PDB file of C-alpha atoms in Angstrom:
ATOM      1  CA  UNK A 161      53.820  49.136  21.643  1.00 51.00           C
ATOM      2  CA  UNK A 162      54.105  48.406  18.214  1.00 62.00           C
ATOM      3  CA  UNK A 163      53.802  44.896  17.500  1.00 64.00           C
ATOM      4  CA  UNK A 164      53.918  43.554  21.266  1.00 64.00           C
ATOM      5  CA  UNK A 165      51.626  42.740  23.715  1.00 65.00           C
ATOM      6  CA  UNK A 166      51.554  44.540  27.200  1.00 65.00           C
ATOM      7  CA  UNK A 167      51.499  42.227  30.333  1.00 63.00           C
ATOM      8  CA  UNK A 168      47.666  42.345  30.776  1.00 61.00           C
ATOM      9  CA  UNK A 169      47.062  41.713  27.321  1.00 63.00           C
ATOM     10  CA  UNK A 170      49.393  38.506  27.960  1.00 57.00           C
ATOM     11  CA  UNK A 171      47.260  37.634  31.266  1.00 56.00           C
ATOM     12  CA  UNK A 172      44.180  37.824  29.343  1.00 55.00           C
ATOM     13  CA  UNK A 173      44.982  35.623  26.438  1.00 54.00           C
ATOM     14  CA  UNK A 174      46.558  32.712  28.631  1.00 51.00           C
ATOM     15  CA  UNK A 175      43.311  33.183  30.737  1.00 51.00           C
ATOM     16  CA  UNK A 176      40.989  32.355  27.842  1.00 49.00           C
ATOM     17  CA  UNK A 177      43.047  29.821  26.648  1.00 49.00           C
ATOM     18  CA  UNK A 178      42.989  28.055  29.956  1.00 49.00           C
ATOM     19  CA  UNK A 179      39.073  28.612  30.317  1.00 48.00           C
ATOM     20  CA  UNK A 180      38.893  26.835  27.022  1.00 48.00           C
ATOM     21  CA  UNK A 181      41.419  24.044  27.622  1.00 49.00           C
ATOM     22  CA  UNK A 182      40.452  23.699  31.435  1.00 50.00           C
ATOM     23  CA  UNK A 183      37.201  22.360  31.447  1.00 51.00           C
ATOM     24  CA  UNK A 184      35.295  24.910  32.912  1.00 54.00           C
ATOM     25  CA  UNK A 185      33.169  25.114  29.703  1.00 55.00           C
ATOM     26  CA  UNK A 186      30.308  22.727  29.013  1.00 60.00           C
ATOM     27  CA  UNK A 187      31.479  19.190  28.277  1.00 59.00           C
ATOM     28  CA  UNK A 188      30.526  18.174  24.841  1.00 62.00           C
ATOM     29  CA  UNK A 189      27.764  15.799  24.567  1.00 65.00           C
ATOM     30  CA  UNK A 190      28.589  12.528  22.530  1.00 62.00           C
ATOM     31  CA  UNK A 191      25.870  12.477  19.876  1.00 67.00           C
ATOM     32  CA  UNK A 192      25.582   8.910  19.113  1.00 75.00           C
ATOM     33  CA  UNK A 193      22.137   8.113  17.174  1.00 79.00           C
ATOM     34  CA  UNK A 194      20.528   4.906  17.215  1.00 80.00           C
ATOM     35  CA  UNK A 195      20.896   3.155  13.962  1.00 84.00           C
ATOM     36  CA  UNK A 196      17.696   3.108  12.293  1.00 85.00           C
ATOM     37  CA  UNK A 197      15.629   0.168  11.506  1.00 84.00           C
ATOM     38  CA  UNK A 198      15.344  -0.223   7.544  1.00 87.00           C
ATOM     39  CA  UNK A 199      12.021  -2.312   8.402  1.00 87.00           C
ATOM     40  CA  UNK A 200      10.517   0.601  10.365  1.00 90.00           C
ATOM     41  CA  UNK A 201       7.306   1.939   8.175  1.00 91.00           C
ATOM     42  CA  UNK A 202       8.136   5.402   6.918  1.00 92.00           C
ATOM     43  CA  UNK A 203       5.933   8.170   8.238  1.00 93.00           C
ATOM     44  CA  UNK A 204       3.130   9.342   5.870  1.00 94.00           C
ATOM     45  CA  UNK A 205       3.143  12.624   3.755  1.00 92.00           C
ATOM     46  CA  UNK A 206       1.252  15.513   5.038  1.00 94.00           C
ATOM     47  CA  UNK A 207      -1.536  16.750   2.702  1.00 94.00           C
ATOM     48  CA  UNK A 208       0.517  19.585   1.521  1.00 95.00           C
ATOM     49  CA  UNK A 209       3.232  17.049   0.327  1.00 94.00           C
ATOM     50  CA  UNK A 210       0.696  14.753  -1.267  1.00 93.00           C
ATOM     51  CA  UNK A 211      -0.362  18.006  -3.132  1.00 95.00           C
ATOM     52  CA  UNK A 212       3.372  18.622  -3.887  1.00 94.00           C
ATOM     53  CA  UNK A 213       3.820  15.250  -5.679  1.00 93.00           C
ATOM     54  CA  UNK A 214       1.253  16.328  -7.991  1.00 93.00           C
ATOM     55  CA  UNK A 215       2.208  19.881  -8.305  1.00 93.00           C
ATOM     56  CA  UNK A 216       5.887  19.002  -9.190  1.00 93.00           C
ATOM     57  CA  UNK A 217       4.505  16.908 -12.371  1.00 92.00           C
ATOM     58  CA  UNK A 218       2.578  19.816 -13.662  1.00 93.00           C
ATOM     59  CA  UNK A 219       5.071  22.391 -12.802  1.00 93.00           C
ATOM     60  CA  UNK A 220       7.671  20.462 -14.877  1.00 91.00           C
ATOM     61  CA  UNK A 221       5.191  20.076 -17.888  1.00 92.00           C
ATOM     62  CA  UNK A 222       4.654  23.744 -17.844  1.00 92.00           C
ATOM     63  CA  UNK A 223       8.220  24.940 -17.266  1.00 91.00           C
ATOM     64  CA  UNK A 224      10.692  22.305 -18.597  1.00 89.00           C
ATOM     65  CA  UNK A 225      13.647  24.494 -18.312  1.00 91.00           C
ATOM     66  CA  UNK A 226      13.317  25.289 -14.543  1.00 88.00           C
ATOM     67  CA  UNK A 227      15.907  23.161 -12.775  1.00 85.00           C
ATOM     68  CA  UNK A 228      15.410  25.079  -9.520  1.00 89.00           C
ATOM     69  CA  UNK A 229      14.069  22.962  -6.395  1.00 91.00           C
ATOM     70  CA  UNK A 230      13.516  26.277  -4.679  1.00 93.00           C
ATOM     71  CA  UNK A 231      11.303  27.821  -7.437  1.00 92.00           C
ATOM     72  CA  UNK A 232       9.146  24.777  -7.612  1.00 93.00           C
ATOM     73  CA  UNK A 233       8.692  24.853  -3.760  1.00 93.00           C
ATOM     74  CA  UNK A 234       8.035  28.414  -3.668  1.00 94.00           C
ATOM     75  CA  UNK A 235       5.278  27.999  -6.534  1.00 93.00           C
ATOM     76  CA  UNK A 236       3.741  24.991  -4.804  1.00 94.00           C
ATOM     77  CA  UNK A 237       3.634  26.887  -1.491  1.00 95.00           C
ATOM     78  CA  UNK A 238       1.909  30.102  -2.876  1.00 95.00           C
ATOM     79  CA  UNK A 239      -0.723  27.550  -4.801  1.00 94.00           C
ATOM     80  CA  UNK A 240      -1.203  25.742  -1.630  1.00 95.00           C
ATOM     81  CA  UNK A 241      -2.035  28.969   0.070  1.00 95.00           C
ATOM     82  CA  UNK A 242      -4.468  30.197  -2.564  1.00 95.00           C
ATOM     83  CA  UNK A 243      -6.520  27.095  -2.479  1.00 93.00           C
ATOM     84  CA  UNK A 244      -9.811  26.923  -0.662  1.00 93.00           C
ATOM     85  CA  UNK A 245     -10.824  24.129   1.831  1.00 93.00           C
ATOM     86  CA  UNK A 246     -12.946  22.456  -0.817  1.00 94.00           C
ATOM     87  CA  UNK A 247      -9.723  22.260  -3.037  1.00 94.00           C
ATOM     88  CA  UNK A 248      -7.411  20.954  -0.358  1.00 94.00           C
ATOM     89  CA  UNK A 249     -10.097  18.192   0.509  1.00 95.00           C
ATOM     90  CA  UNK A 250      -8.828  15.296  -1.934  1.00 95.00           C
ATOM     91  CA  UNK A 251      -5.172  15.848  -0.697  1.00 95.00           C
ATOM     92  CA  UNK A 252      -6.307  15.675   3.081  1.00 95.00           C
ATOM     93  CA  UNK A 253      -8.273  12.725   2.254  1.00 95.00           C
ATOM     94  CA  UNK A 254      -5.131  10.947   0.575  1.00 95.00           C
ATOM     95  CA  UNK A 255      -3.040  11.944   3.533  1.00 95.00           C
ATOM     96  CA  UNK A 256      -5.682  10.801   6.201  1.00 96.00           C
ATOM     97  CA  UNK A 257      -5.476   7.385   4.013  1.00 95.00           C
ATOM     98  CA  UNK A 258      -2.005   6.868   4.080  1.00 95.00           C
ATOM     99  CA  UNK A 259      -1.997   7.951   8.026  1.00 96.00           C
ATOM    100  CA  UNK A 260      -4.604   4.977   8.270  1.00 95.00           C
ATOM    101  CA  UNK A 261      -2.109   2.698   6.555  1.00 95.00           C
ATOM    102  CA  UNK A 262       1.162   3.762   8.589  1.00 95.00           C
ATOM    103  CA  UNK A 263      -0.732   3.421  11.921  1.00 95.00           C
ATOM    104  CA  UNK A 264      -1.611  -0.107  10.953  1.00 95.00           C
ATOM    105  CA  UNK A 265       1.940  -0.887   9.543  1.00 94.00           C
ATOM    106  CA  UNK A 266       3.365   0.737  12.803  1.00 94.00           C
ATOM    107  CA  UNK A 267       1.207  -1.757  14.952  1.00 94.00           C
ATOM    108  CA  UNK A 268       2.356  -4.738  13.158  1.00 93.00           C
ATOM    109  CA  UNK A 269       5.969  -3.422  13.440  1.00 93.00           C
ATOM    110  CA  UNK A 270       5.880  -2.576  17.100  1.00 93.00           C
ATOM    111  CA  UNK A 271       4.478  -6.056  17.507  1.00 92.00           C
ATOM    112  CA  UNK A 272       7.088  -7.905  15.808  1.00 90.00           C
ATOM    113  CA  UNK A 273       9.534  -5.871  17.751  1.00 88.00           C
ATOM    114  CA  UNK A 274       7.890  -6.972  21.080  1.00 88.00           C
ATOM    115  CA  UNK A 275       8.133 -10.365  20.071  1.00 87.00           C
ATOM    116  CA  UNK A 276      11.793 -10.316  18.983  1.00 78.00           C
ATOM    117  CA  UNK A 277      13.350 -12.446  16.403  1.00 67.00           C
ATOM    118  CA  UNK A 278      12.232 -15.877  15.928  1.00 62.00           C
ATOM    119  CA  UNK A 279      14.523 -18.667  15.892  1.00 47.00           C
ATOM    120  CA  UNK A 280      14.454 -19.131  11.956  1.00 45.00           C
ATOM    121  CA  UNK A 281      14.202 -15.401  11.116  1.00 48.00           C
ATOM    122  CA  UNK A 282      17.496 -14.173  12.432  1.00 48.00           C
ATOM    123  CA  UNK A 283      17.676 -11.577   9.210  1.00 49.00           C
ATOM    124  CA  UNK A 284      15.465  -8.587   8.315  1.00 50.00           C
ATOM    125  CA  UNK A 285      12.538  -8.926   6.038  1.00 51.00           C
ATOM    126  CA  UNK A 286      14.879  -6.673   3.507  1.00 50.00           C
ATOM    127  CA  UNK A 287      17.810  -8.912   3.767  1.00 48.00           C
ATOM    128  CA  UNK A 288      15.945 -12.260   3.529  1.00 48.00           C
ATOM    129  CA  UNK A 289      14.396 -10.658   0.115  1.00 47.00           C
ATOM    130  CA  UNK A 290      17.530 -10.057  -1.059  1.00 49.00           C
ATOM    131  CA  UNK A 291      18.937 -13.506  -0.140  1.00 48.00           C
ATOM    132  CA  UNK A 292      15.778 -14.768  -2.154  1.00 51.00           C
ATOM    133  CA  UNK A 293      16.682 -12.631  -5.033  1.00 51.00           C
ATOM    134  CA  UNK A 294      20.190 -13.913  -5.253  1.00 50.00           C
ATOM    135  CA  UNK A 295      18.979 -17.266  -5.122  1.00 49.00           C
ATOM    136  CA  UNK A 296      16.752 -16.883  -8.190  1.00 50.00           C
ATOM    137  CA  UNK A 297      19.587 -15.377 -10.001  1.00 50.00           C
ATOM    138  CA  UNK A 298      21.983 -18.281  -9.240  1.00 48.00           C
ATOM    139  CA  UNK A 299      19.059 -20.845 -10.671  1.00 48.00           C
ATOM    140  CA  UNK A 300      18.992 -19.040 -13.874  1.00 50.00           C
ATOM    141  CA  UNK A 301      22.896 -19.060 -14.213  1.00 48.00           C
ATOM    142  CA  UNK A 302      23.634 -22.753 -13.649  1.00 47.00           C
ATOM    143  CA  UNK A 303      24.379 -24.471 -10.549  1.00 47.00           C
ATOM    144  CA  UNK A 304      25.828 -22.666  -7.190  1.00 46.00           C
ATOM    145  CA  UNK A 305      28.894 -24.308  -7.158  1.00 47.00           C
ATOM    146  CA  UNK A 306      29.953 -22.713 -10.543  1.00 42.00           C
ATOM    147  CA  UNK A 307      28.967 -19.493  -9.020  1.00 41.00           C
ATOM    148  CA  UNK A 308      31.003 -19.758  -5.830  1.00 46.00           C
ATOM    149  CA  UNK A 309      33.938 -21.147  -7.914  1.00 44.00           C
ATOM    150  CA  UNK A 310      34.041 -18.291 -10.139  1.00 47.00           C
ATOM    151  CA  UNK A 311      33.856 -15.778  -7.130  1.00 47.00           C
ATOM    152  CA  UNK A 312      36.511 -17.274  -5.127  1.00 55.00           C
ATOM    153  CA  UNK A 313      38.730 -18.421  -7.865  1.00 64.00           C
ATOM    154  CA  UNK A 314      40.524 -15.233  -8.277  1.00 70.00           C
ATOM    155  CA  UNK A 315      41.213 -14.527  -4.570  1.00 70.00           C
ATOM    156  CA  UNK A 316      42.326 -18.091  -4.178  1.00 70.00           C
ATOM    157  CA  UNK A 317      45.103 -17.466  -6.939  1.00 75.00           C
ATOM    158  CA  UNK A 318      46.254 -14.329  -5.748  1.00 79.00           C
ATOM    159  CA  UNK A 319      46.673 -16.089  -1.940  1.00 77.00           C
ATOM    160  CA  UNK A 320      48.635 -18.822  -3.462  1.00 73.00           C
ATOM    161  CA  UNK A 321      50.709 -16.743  -5.239  1.00 77.00           C
ATOM    162  CA  UNK A 322      51.527 -14.222  -2.225  1.00 79.00           C
ATOM    163  CA  UNK A 323      52.329 -17.453  -0.091  1.00 79.00           C
ATOM    164  CA  UNK A 324      54.485 -18.857  -2.873  1.00 80.00           C
ATOM    165  CA  UNK A 325      56.630 -15.572  -2.853  1.00 81.00           C
ATOM    166  CA  UNK A 326      56.466 -15.331   0.858  1.00 78.00           C
ATOM    167  CA  UNK A 327      58.071 -19.133   1.401  1.00 78.00           C
ATOM    168  CA  UNK A 328      60.662 -18.556  -1.446  1.00 79.00           C
ATOM    169  CA  UNK A 329      61.810 -14.997  -0.208  1.00 79.00           C
ATOM    170  CA  UNK A 330      61.970 -15.446   3.403  1.00 75.00           C
ATOM    171  CA  UNK A 331      65.023 -17.564   4.735  1.00 73.00           C
ATOM    172  CA  UNK A 332      63.900 -20.510   6.924  1.00 68.00           C
ATOM    173  CA  UNK A 333      66.300 -22.178   9.343  1.00 70.00           C
ATOM    174  CA  UNK A 334      64.865 -25.477   8.402  1.00 68.00           C
ATOM    175  CA  UNK A 335      65.622 -25.256   4.908  1.00 62.00           C
ATOM    176  CA  UNK A 336      69.178 -24.475   5.872  1.00 66.00           C
ATOM    177  CA  UNK A 337      72.035 -27.378   5.565  1.00 64.00           C
ATOM    178  CA  UNK A 338      73.120 -28.755   8.861  1.00 59.00           C
ATOM    179  CA  UNK A 339      76.811 -28.814   7.724  1.00 58.00           C
ATOM    180  CA  UNK A 340      77.047 -24.775   8.386  1.00 53.00           C
ATOM    181  CA  UNK A 341      77.375 -25.497  12.515  1.00 50.00           C
TER     182      UNK A 341
END
């Protein structure tokens, strides 16, 4: 048949649609990741990545026109493979030092997590430092009242204008004359 489907083709097509929509396939898992804590210490770089930090700088100096990240990575990987264990030793030592510092920071972090938030420390350290930085900036500008007024003033003006227009355009039964009865 030209352009049409046979009965068997129609049955197979409907069965395949039913299989997909019917629920006989595996149920999709909800991939909800836990929110990352910004105060959690970052994992330390391995010896190779410590080497790459230094290698990227030297590579950029030798090849200033190269914009390819892949080329830098490939050249760094080849260079790392060609290094002997004695040449890799300083990078391994730096990586071990960073790892020890990371483990120390993680112990302190886990201890803080186990204790839970203190009564006067509801905000994270990062947000506390941001708040402290904002307070320092306010002291340089002048008084706090001027800062807050300048921030909220345009919002209040727009709100008042909106409410005025709303009151004037919407007819209210309270404003109508009693003579109309």
